[in-house]
Short mmCIF file of C-alpha atoms in Angstrom, two decimals:
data_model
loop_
_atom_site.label_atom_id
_atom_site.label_comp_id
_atom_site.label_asym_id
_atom_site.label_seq_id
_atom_site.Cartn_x
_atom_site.Cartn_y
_atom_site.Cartn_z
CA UNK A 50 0.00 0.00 0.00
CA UNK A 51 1.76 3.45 -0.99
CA UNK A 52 1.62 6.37 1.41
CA UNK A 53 -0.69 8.36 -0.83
CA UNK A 54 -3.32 5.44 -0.61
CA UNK A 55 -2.96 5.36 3.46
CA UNK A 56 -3.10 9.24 3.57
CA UNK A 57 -6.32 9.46 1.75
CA UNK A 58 -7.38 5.98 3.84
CA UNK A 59 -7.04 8.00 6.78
CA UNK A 60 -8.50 11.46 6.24
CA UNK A 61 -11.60 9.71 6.26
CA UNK A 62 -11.52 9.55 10.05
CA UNK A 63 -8.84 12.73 10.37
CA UNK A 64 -7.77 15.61 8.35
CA UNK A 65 -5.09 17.77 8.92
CA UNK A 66 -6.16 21.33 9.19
CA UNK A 67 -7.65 22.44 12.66
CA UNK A 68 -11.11 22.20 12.21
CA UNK A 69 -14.03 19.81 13.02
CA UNK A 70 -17.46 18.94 11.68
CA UNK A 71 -20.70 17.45 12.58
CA UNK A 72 -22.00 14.48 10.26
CA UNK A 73 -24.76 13.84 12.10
CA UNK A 74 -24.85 11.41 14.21
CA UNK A 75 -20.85 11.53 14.17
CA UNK A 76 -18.49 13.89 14.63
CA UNK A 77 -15.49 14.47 13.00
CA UNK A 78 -11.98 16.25 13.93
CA UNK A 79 -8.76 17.58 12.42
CA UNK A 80 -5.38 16.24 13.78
CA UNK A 81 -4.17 19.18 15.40
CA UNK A 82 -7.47 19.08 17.83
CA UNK A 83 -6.27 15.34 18.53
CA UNK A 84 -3.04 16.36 19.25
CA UNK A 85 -4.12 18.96 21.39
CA UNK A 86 -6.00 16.84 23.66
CA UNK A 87 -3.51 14.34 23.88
CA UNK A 88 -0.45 16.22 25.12
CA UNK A 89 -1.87 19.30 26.55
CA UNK A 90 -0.64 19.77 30.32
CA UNK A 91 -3.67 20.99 31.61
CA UNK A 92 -7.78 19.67 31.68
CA UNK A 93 -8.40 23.32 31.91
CA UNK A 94 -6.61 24.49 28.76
CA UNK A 95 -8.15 21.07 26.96
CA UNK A 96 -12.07 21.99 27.79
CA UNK A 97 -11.23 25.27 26.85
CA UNK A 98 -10.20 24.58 23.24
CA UNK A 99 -11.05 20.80 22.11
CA UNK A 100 -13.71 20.44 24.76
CA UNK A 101 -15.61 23.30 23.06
CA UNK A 102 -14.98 22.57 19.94
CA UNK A 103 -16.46 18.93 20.79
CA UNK A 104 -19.55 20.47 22.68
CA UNK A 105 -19.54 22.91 19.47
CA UNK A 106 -19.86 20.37 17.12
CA UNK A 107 -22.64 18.04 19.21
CA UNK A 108 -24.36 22.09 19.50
CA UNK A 109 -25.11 21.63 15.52
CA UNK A 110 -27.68 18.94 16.59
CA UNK A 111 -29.05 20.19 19.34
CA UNK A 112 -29.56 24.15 18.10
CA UNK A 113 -31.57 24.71 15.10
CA UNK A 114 -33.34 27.33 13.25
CA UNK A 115 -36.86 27.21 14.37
CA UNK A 116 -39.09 27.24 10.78
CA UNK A 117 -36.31 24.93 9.01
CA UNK A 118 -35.48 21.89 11.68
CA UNK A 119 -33.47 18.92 10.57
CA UNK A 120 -32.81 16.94 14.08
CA UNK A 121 -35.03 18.38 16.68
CA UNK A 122 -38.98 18.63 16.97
CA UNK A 123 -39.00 22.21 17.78
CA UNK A 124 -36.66 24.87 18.84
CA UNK A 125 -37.50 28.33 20.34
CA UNK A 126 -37.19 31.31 18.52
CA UNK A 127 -36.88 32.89 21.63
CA UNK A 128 -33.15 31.69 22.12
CA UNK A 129 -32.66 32.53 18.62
CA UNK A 130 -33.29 35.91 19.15
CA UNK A 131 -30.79 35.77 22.41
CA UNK A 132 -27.69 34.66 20.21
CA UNK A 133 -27.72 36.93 17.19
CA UNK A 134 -28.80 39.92 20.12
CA UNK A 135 -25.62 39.02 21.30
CA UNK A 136 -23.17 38.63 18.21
CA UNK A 137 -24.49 41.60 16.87
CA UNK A 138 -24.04 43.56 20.13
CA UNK A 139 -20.38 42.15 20.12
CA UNK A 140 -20.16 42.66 16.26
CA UNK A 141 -20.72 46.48 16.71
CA UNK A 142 -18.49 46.95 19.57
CA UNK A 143 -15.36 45.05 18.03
CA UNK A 144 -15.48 45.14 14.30
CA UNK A 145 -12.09 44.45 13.11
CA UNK A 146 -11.72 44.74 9.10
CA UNK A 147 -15.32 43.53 8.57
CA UNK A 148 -17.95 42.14 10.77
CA UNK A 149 -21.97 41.31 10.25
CA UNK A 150 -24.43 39.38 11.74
CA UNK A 151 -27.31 37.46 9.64
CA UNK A 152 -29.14 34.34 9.44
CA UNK A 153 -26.08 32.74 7.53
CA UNK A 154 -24.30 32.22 10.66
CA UNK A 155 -27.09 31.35 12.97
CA UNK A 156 -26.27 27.70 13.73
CA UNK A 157 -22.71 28.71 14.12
CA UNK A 158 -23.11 31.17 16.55
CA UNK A 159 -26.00 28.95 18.65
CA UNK A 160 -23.24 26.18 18.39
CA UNK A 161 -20.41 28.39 19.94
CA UNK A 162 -22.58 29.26 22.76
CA UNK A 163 -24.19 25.65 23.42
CA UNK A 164 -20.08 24.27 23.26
CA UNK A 165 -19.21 27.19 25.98
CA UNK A 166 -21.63 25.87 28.20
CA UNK A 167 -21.42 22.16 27.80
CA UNK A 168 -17.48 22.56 27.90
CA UNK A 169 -17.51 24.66 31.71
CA UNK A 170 -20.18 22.44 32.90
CA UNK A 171 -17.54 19.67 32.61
CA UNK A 172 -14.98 22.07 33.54
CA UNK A 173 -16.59 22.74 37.21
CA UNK A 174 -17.56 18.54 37.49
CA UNK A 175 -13.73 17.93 37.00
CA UNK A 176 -12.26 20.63 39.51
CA UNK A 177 -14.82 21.07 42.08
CA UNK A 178 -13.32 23.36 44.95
CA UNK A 179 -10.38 23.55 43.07
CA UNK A 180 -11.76 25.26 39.94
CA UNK A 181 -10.10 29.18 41.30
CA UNK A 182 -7.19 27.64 42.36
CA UNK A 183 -4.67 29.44 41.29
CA UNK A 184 -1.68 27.98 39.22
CA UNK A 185 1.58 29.42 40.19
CA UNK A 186 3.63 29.08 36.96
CA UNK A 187 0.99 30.75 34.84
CA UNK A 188 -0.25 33.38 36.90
CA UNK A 189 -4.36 32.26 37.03
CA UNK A 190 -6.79 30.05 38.24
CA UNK A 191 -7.42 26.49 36.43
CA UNK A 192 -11.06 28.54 35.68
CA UNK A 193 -9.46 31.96 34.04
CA UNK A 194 -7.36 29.31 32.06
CA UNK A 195 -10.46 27.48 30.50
CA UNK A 196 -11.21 30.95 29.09
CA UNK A 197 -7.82 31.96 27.55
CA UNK A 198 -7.52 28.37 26.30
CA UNK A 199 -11.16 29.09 24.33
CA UNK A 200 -9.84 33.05 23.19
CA UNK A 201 -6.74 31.53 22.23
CA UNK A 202 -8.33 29.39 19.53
CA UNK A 203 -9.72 32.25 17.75
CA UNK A 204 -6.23 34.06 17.61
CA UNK A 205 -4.86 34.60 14.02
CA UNK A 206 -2.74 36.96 13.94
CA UNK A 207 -4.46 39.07 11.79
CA UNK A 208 -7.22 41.30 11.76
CA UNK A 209 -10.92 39.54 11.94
CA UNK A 210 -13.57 39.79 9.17
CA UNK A 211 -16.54 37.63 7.55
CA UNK A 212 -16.19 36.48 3.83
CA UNK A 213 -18.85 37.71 1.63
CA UNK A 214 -19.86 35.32 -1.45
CA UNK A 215 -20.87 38.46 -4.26
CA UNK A 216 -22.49 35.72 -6.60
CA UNK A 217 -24.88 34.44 -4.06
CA UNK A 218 -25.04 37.75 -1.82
CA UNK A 219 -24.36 35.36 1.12
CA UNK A 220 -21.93 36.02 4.27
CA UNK A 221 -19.86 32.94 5.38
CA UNK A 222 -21.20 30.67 7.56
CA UNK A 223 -18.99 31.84 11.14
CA UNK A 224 -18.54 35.53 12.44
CA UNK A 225 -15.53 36.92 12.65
CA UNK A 226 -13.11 35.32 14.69
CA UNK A 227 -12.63 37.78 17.27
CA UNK A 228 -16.48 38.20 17.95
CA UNK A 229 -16.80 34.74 18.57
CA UNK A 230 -14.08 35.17 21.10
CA UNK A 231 -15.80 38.24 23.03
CA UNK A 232 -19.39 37.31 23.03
CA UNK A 233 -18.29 35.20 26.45
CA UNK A 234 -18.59 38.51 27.74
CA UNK A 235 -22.79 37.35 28.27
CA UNK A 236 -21.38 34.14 30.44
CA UNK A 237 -21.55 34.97 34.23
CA UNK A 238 -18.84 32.56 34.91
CA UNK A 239 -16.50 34.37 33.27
CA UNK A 240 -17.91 37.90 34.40
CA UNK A 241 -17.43 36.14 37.77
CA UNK A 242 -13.86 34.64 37.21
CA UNK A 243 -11.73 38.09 36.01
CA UNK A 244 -13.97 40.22 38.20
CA UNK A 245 -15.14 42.32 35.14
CA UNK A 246 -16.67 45.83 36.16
CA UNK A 247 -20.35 46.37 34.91
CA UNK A 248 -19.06 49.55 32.94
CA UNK A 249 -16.01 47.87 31.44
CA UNK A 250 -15.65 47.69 27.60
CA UNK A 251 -16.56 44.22 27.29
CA UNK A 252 -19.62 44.13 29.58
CA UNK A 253 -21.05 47.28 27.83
CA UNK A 254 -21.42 44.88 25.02
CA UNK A 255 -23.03 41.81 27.04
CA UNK A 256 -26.42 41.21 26.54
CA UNK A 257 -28.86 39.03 28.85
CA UNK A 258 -27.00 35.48 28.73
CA UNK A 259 -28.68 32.59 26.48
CA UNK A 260 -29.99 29.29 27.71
CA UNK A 261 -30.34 26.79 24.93
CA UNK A 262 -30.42 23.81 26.58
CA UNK A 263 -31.42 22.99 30.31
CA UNK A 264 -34.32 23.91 33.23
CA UNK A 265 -33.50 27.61 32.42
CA UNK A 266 -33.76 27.42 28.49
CA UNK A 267 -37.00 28.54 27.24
CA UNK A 268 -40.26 26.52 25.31
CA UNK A 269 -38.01 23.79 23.82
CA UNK A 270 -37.37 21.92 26.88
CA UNK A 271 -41.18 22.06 28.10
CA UNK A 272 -42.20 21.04 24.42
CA UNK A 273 -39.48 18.34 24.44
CA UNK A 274 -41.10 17.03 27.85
CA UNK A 275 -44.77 16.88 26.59
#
């Protein structure tokens, strides 16, 4: 068997850029998020960057837009409403080199938040008390460290923007990079965890956090239940 034919053999289960997808009902990642999870040092800086990109990708099922649903039997406009409030709140405080909010990136941006959550609710069941200890060599609790793991992901290196398709007058399917990274601003844990001041930059653009799953999510659970 030549390399080529293994290569190819393989990226049917990995590929190498960083990146991940949902195939519904699996779930597929690039190498580097593999690698990343095997020899990272610490569980915080691993939930922070391949455990929500995992709870990202398993979001795609479970958030959906509410007149066009593929896996669920209903979804809430409601927390619809609550995620693009939120990127677009973000998107006007931080534009970079371009920046826009639309129905294109919907199910990206209710995946991003659903993969925050699910990610720190595994984040507090694996450190318990010792979730704000602090970690001498780095300067921060193993909780502040979840959340420069996640901003982390999103740096580039270059200023963020949206592509913009001119023959179909359709935006790409994520927001820009650094949006994604500053919408946390609506989480409370990480209000909570660098002590952020309610007139700070960042919280003037945090909107009233989203629920999409859970006892405190809106109408889908209850019609899920019936």
């Amino acid at each position: 068997m030549s390399s080529t034919f293994k290569l190819r053999a393989l990226s049917n289960w990995f590929f190498p850029n960083h990146n991940a997808y949902n195939g519904h009902p699996s779930v597929y990642f690039g190498y580097p998020v593999y690698h990343h999870n095997q020899y990272g040092k610490e569980m915080a800086t691993k939930l922070g960057h391949t455990g929500i990109i995992v709870g990202h990708e398993i979001g795609h099922t479970f958030f959906d837009k509410h007149d066009k649903l593929q896996h669920l039997p209903y979804f809430s406009k409601e927390v619809e409403d609550c995620v693009q409030n939120q990127y677009n709140a973000t998107c006007m405080e931080y534009k970079e080199h371009s920046c826009a909010t639309t129905d294109d990136s919907l199910d990206e941006n209710g995946a991003d938040i659903f993969g925050l959550h699910l990610a720190y609710k595994h984040l507090k069941s694996y450190y318990g008390e010792k979730l704000r200890t602090r970690i001498d060599r780095l300067k921060m609790t193993n909780e502040q460290l979840f959340f420069y793991s996640y901003a982390m992901s999103f740096c580039s290196g270059r200023l963020s923007s949206v592509t913009f398709d001119k023959k179909t007058g359709k935006y790409g399917s994520h927001s820009a990079k650094n949006v994604r990274a500053n919408v946390i601003a609506q989480f409370p844990p990480f209000q909570k965890a660098f002590n952020c001041s309610a007139d700070s930059r960042m919280m003037r653009s945090a909107t009233k956090p989203c629920h999409i799953y859970g006892s405190r999510a809106p109408e889908t659970l209850k019609k899920i239940n019936n």
